[in-house]
Short mmCIF file of C-alpha atoms in Angstrom, two decimals:
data_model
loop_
_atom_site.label_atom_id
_atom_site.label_comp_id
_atom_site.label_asym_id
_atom_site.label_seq_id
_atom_site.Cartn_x
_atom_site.Cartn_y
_atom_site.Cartn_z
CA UNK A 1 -25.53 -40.78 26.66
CA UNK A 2 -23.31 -38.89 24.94
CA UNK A 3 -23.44 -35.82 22.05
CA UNK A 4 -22.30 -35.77 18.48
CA UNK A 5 -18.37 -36.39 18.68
CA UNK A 6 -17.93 -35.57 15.16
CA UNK A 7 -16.15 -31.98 16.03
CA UNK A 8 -14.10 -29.71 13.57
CA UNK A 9 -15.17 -33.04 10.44
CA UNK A 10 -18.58 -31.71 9.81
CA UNK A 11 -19.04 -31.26 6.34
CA UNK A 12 -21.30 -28.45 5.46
CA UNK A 13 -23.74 -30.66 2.90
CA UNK A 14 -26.35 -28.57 1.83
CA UNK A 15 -23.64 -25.87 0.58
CA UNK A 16 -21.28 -28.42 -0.97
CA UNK A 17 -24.64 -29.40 -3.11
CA UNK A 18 -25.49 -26.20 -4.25
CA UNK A 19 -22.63 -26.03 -6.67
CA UNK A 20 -24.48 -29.03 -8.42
CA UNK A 21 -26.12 -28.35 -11.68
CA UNK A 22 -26.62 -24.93 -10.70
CA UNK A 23 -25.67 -22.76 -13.56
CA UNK A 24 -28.84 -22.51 -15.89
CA UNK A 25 -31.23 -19.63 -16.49
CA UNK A 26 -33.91 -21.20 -14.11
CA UNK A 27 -36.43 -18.73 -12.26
CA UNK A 28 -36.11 -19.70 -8.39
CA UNK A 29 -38.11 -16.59 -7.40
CA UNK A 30 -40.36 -14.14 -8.74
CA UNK A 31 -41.51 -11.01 -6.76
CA UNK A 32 -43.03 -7.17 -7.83
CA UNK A 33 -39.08 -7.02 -7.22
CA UNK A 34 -37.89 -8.57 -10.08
CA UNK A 35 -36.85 -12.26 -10.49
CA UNK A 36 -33.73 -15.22 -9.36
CA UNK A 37 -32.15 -17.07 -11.45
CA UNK A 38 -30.27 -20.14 -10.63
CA UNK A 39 -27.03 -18.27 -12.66
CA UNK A 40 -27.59 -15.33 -10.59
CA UNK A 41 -28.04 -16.79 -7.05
CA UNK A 42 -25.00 -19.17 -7.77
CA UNK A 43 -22.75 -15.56 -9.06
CA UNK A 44 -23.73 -13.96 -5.46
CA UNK A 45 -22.92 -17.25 -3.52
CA UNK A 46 -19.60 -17.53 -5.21
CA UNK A 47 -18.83 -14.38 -4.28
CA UNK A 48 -19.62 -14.57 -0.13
CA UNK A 49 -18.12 -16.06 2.17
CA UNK A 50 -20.47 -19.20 2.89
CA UNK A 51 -20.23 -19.88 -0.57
CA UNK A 52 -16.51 -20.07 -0.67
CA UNK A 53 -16.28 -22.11 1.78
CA UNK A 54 -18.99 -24.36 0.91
CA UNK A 55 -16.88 -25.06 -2.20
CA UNK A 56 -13.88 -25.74 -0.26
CA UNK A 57 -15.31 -28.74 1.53
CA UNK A 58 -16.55 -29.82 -1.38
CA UNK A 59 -13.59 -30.04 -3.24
CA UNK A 60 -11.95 -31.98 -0.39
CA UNK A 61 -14.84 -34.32 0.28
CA UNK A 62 -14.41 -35.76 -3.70
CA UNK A 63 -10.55 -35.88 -3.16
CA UNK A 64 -10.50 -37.50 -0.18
CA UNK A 65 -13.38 -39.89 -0.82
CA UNK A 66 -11.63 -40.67 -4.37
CA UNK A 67 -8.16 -41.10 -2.62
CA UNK A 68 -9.35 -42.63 0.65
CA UNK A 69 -12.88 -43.83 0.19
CA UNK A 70 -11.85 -47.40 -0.06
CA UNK A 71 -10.79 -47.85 2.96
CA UNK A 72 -14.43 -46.98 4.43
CA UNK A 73 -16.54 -49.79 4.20
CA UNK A 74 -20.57 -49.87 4.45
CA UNK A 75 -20.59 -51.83 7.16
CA UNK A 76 -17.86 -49.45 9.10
CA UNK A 77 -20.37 -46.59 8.38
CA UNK A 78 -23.64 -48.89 9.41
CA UNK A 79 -21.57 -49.57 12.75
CA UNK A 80 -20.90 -46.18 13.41
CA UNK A 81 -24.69 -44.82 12.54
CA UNK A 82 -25.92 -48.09 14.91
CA UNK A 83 -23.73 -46.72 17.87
CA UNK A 84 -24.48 -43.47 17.42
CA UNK A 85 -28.04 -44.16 16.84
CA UNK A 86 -27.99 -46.40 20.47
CA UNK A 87 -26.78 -43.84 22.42
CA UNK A 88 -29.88 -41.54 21.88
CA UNK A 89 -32.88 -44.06 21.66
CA UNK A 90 -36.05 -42.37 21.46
CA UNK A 91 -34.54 -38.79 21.72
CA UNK A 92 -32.61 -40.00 18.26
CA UNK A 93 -34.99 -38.37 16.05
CA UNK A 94 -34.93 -35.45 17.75
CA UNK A 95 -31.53 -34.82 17.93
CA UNK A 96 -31.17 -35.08 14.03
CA UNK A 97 -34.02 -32.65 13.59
CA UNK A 98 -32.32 -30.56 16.04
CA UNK A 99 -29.39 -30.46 13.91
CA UNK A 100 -31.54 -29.99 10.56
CA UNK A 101 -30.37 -33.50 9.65
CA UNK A 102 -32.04 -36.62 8.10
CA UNK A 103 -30.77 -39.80 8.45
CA UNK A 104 -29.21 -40.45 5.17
CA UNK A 105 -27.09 -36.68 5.74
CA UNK A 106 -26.24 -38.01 8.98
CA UNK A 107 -25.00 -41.27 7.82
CA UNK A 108 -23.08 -39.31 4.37
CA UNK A 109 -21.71 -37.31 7.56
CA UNK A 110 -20.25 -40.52 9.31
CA UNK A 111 -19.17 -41.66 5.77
CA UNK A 112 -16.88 -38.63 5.37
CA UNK A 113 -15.44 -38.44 8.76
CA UNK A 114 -14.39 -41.77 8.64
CA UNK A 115 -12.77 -40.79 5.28
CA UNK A 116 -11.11 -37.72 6.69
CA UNK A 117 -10.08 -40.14 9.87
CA UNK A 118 -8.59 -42.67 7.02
CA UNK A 119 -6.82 -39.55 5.39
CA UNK A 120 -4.88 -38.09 8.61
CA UNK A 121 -4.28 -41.63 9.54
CA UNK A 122 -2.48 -42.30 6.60
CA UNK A 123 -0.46 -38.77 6.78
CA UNK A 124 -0.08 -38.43 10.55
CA UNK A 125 2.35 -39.95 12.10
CA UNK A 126 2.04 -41.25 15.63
CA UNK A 127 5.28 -41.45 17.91
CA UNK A 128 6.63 -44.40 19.95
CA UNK A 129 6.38 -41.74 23.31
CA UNK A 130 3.23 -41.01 22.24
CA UNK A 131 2.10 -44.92 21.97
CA UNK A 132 3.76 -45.44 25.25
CA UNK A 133 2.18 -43.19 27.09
CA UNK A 134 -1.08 -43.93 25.57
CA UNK A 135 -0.57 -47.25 27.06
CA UNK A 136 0.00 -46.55 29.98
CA UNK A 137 -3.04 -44.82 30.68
CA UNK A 138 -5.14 -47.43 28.61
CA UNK A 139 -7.55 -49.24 30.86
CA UNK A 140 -8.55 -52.92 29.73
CA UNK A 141 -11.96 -54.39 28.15
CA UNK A 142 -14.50 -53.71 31.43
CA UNK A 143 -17.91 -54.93 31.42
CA UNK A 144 -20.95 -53.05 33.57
CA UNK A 145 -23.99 -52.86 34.12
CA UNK A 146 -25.80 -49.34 34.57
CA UNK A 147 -29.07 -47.83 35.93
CA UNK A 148 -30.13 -44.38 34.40
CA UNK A 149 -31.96 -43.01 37.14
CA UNK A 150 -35.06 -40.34 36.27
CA UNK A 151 -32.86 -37.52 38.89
CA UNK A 152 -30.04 -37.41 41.10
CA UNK A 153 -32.70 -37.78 43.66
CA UNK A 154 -33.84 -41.37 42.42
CA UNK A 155 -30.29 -42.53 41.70
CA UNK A 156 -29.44 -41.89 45.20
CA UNK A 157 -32.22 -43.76 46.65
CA UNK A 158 -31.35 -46.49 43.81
CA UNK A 159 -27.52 -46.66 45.92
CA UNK A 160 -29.18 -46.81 49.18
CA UNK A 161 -31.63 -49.72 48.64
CA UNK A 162 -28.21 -51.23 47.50
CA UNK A 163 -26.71 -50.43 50.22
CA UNK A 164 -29.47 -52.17 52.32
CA UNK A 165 -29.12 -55.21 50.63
CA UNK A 166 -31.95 -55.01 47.80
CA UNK A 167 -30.42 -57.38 44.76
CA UNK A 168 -28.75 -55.25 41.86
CA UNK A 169 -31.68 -57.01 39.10
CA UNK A 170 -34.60 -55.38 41.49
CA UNK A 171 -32.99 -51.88 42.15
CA UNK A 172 -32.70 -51.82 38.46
CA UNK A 173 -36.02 -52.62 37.55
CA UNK A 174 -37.83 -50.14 40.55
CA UNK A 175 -35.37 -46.81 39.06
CA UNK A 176 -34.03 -47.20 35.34
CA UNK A 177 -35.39 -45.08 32.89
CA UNK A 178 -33.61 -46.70 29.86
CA UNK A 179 -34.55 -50.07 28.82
CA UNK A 180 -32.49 -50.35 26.11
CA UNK A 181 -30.78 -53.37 28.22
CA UNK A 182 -33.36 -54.53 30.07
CA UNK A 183 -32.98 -58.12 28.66
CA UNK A 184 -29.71 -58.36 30.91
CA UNK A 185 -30.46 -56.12 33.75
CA UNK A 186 -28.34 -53.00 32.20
CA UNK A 187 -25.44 -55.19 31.60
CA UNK A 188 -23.32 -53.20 28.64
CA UNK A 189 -21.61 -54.64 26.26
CA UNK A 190 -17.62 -54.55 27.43
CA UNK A 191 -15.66 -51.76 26.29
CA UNK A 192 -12.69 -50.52 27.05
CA UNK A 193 -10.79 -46.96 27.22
CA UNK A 194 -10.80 -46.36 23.63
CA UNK A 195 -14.15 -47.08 22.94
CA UNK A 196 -16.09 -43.98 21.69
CA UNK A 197 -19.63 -45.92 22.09
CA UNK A 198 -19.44 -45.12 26.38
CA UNK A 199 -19.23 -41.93 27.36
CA UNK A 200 -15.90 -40.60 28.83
CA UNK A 201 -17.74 -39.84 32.09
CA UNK A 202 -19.09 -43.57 32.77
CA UNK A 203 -15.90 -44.96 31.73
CA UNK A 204 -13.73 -43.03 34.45
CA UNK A 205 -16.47 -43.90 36.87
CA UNK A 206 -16.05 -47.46 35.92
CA UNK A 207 -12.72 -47.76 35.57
CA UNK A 208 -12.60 -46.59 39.29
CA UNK A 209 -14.12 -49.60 40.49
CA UNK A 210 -12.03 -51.90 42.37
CA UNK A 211 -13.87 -55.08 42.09
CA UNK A 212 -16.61 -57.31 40.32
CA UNK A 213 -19.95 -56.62 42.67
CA UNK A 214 -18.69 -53.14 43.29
CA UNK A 215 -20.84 -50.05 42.56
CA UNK A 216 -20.80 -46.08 42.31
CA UNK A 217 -21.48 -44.89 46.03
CA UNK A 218 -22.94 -41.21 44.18
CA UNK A 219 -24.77 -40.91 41.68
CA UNK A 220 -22.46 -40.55 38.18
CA UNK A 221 -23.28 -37.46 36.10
CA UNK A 222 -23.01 -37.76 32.54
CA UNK A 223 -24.59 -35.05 29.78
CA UNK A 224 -26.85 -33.95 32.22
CA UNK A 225 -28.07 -37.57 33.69
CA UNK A 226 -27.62 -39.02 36.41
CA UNK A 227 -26.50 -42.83 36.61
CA UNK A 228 -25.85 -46.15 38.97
CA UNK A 229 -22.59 -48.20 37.69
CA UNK A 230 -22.04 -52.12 39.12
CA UNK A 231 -18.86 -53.94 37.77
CA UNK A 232 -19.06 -56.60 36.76
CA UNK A 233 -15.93 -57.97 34.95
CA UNK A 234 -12.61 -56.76 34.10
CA UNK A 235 -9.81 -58.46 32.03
CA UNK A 236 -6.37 -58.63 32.10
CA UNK A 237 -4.51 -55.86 30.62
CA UNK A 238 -3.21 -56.64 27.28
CA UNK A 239 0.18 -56.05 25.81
CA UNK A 240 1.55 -53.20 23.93
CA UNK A 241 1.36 -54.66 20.51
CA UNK A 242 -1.80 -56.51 20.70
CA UNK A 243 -3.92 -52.97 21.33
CA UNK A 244 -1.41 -50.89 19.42
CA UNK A 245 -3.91 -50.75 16.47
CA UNK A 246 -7.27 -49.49 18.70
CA UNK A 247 -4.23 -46.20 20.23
CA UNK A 248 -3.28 -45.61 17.07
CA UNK A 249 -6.65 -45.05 15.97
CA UNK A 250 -7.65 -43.22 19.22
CA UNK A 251 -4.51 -41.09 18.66
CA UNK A 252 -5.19 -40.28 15.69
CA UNK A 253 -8.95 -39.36 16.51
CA UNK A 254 -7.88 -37.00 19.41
CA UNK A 255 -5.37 -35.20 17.23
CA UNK A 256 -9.04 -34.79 14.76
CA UNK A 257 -10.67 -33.32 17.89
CA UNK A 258 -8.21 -30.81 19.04
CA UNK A 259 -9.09 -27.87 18.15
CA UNK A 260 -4.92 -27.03 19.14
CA UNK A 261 -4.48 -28.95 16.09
CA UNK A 262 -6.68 -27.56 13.60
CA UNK A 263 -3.63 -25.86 11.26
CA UNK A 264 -1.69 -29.18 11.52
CA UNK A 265 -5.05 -31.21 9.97
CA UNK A 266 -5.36 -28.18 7.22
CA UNK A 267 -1.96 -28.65 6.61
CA UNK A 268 -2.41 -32.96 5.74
CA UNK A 269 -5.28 -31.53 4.10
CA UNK A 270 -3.48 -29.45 1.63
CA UNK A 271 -0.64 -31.48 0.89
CA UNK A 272 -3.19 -34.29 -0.14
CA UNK A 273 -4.96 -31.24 -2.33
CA UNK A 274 -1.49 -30.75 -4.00
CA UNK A 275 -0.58 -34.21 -4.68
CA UNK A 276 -4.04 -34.85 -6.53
CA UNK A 277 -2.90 -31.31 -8.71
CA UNK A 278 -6.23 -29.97 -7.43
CA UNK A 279 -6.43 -26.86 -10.08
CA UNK A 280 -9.15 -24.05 -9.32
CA UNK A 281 -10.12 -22.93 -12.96
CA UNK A 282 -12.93 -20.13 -12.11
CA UNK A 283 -11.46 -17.06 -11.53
CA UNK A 284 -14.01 -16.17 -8.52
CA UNK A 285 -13.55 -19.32 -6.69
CA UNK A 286 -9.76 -18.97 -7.10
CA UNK A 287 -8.79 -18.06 -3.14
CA UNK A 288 -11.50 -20.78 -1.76
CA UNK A 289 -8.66 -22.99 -1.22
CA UNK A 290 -5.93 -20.89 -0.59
CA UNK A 291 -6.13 -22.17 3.22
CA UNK A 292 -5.64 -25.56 2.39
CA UNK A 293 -3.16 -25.47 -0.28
CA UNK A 294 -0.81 -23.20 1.09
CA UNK A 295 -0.75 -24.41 4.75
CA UNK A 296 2.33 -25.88 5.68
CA UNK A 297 4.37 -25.05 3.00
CA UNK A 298 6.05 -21.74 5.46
CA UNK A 299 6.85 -23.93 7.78
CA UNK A 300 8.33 -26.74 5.36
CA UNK A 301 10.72 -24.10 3.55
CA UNK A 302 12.17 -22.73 6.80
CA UNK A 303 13.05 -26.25 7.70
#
């Protein structure tokens, strides 16, 4: 339903790894070209690029997850893996292999995302004008249900035997190709406009509808599917306060996502560095940070 949403948090893993235990005299290769050593493979990767930054993220991943990691719980990663893990069914596996990713990488990913979410959370401050706004344009807990139709072709037939009076429970069963709900007839669980578990485009589609019973008259596209949305409940909308916890979060997950906002996250990023005296004592890896610890400091002195 939807693609990895993890954006500019990916942690490189198999490149922050590499700088463990690597330093001994130990033959990785032997050819009529001579041999590798771990001590000489882990002198040229210090010295590129990839290596660099490899070190980079791992220096921030073990002072963020030592400053922050507490407030990331198993169960908060489990969650997030589950929804994730929903959204692909059968295609799951292949999407991590796709990606060059086992399960247990995917679910340290998650881990350190949410960490990095806890960390800009804790530094970033959200306005009122930006609370108020985000509001405004929140859209209440919303419960469908949803037919994922094998083409556009099938999803519009799926609408007209609607339209001709054929019940919702028998159009679904004739044309859905997911039957991860089948149990309720492709009733979702409710969500509302900060959820991250529905895709964006079946939540505007949703939130379009004006009544319980209505449905999509065309067929709702959505990462290359094509889809049949009935609503089936809405609630009132909540006040300010009660929801100001689920936009703050969703604030603070857009700023993440931005790529606009890329030097203001490096900049968090480094002043956490610099308050945990992060030191770089070999002399080749001495720049690798020089991105994180220096950003924001220009702008903080012309202030």
């Amino acid at each position: 339903m939807r693609k990895f949403i993890w954006g500019l948090l990916v942690v490189i893993f198999a490149g922050g790894l590499i700088y463990l235990g690597l330093n001994s005299s130990k033959t990785l290769m032997t050819s009529d070209a001579g041999k590798i050593t771990e001590k000489s493979f882990l002198a040229d990767l210090k010295k590129s690029p990839a290596g660099q930054q490899a070190f980079a993220n791992t220096v921030v991943t073990t002072v963020l997850d030592n400053k922050y990691g507490g407030d990331v719980s198993k169960s908060d990663v489990q969650q997030a893996f589950d929804t994730q893990k929903a959204q692909y069914g059968d295609a799951f596996k292949t999407v991590l292999a796709s990606n060059n990713m086992t399960e247990a990488q995917f679910k340290t990913n998650i881990k350190n995302n949410l960490i990095m979410t806890a960390a800009v959370k804790a530094n970033y401050k959200v306005s009122n004008s930006q609370l108020e706004q985000a509001y405004k344009d929140y859209h209440q807990s919303t419960t469908i249900s949803m037919i994922k139709a094998k083409d556009e072709d099938s999803a519009k037939k799926a609408i007209e035997d609607l339209k001709s009076g054929k019940s919702w429970n028998d159009v679904y069963k004739q044309y859905t190709t997911d039957k991860t709900y089948e149990k309720s007839n492709g009733q979702l669980p409710a969500f509302d406009s900060t959820s991250t578990s529905v895709d964006s485009a079946i939540q505007d589609a949703a939130f379009k509808l004006a009544k319980t019973g209505d449905y999509t008259t065309d067929p709702v596209t959505s990462n290359g599917s094509y889809y049949v949305i009935r609503l089936d409940k809405t609630t009132k909308k909540p006040s300010l306060n009660s929801v100001r916890t689920q936009l703050t979060d969703k604030l603070v997950t857009n700023f993440l996502n931005d790529q606009k906002s890329s030097d203001k996250v490096q900049a968090i990023i480094g002043k956490i560095l610099r308050q945990e005296n992060v030191d770089v004592k070999d002399a080749q890896l001495k720049n690798a940070l020089n991105a994180y610890l220096t950003a924001g400091l220009t702008d903080n002195k012309s202030k």
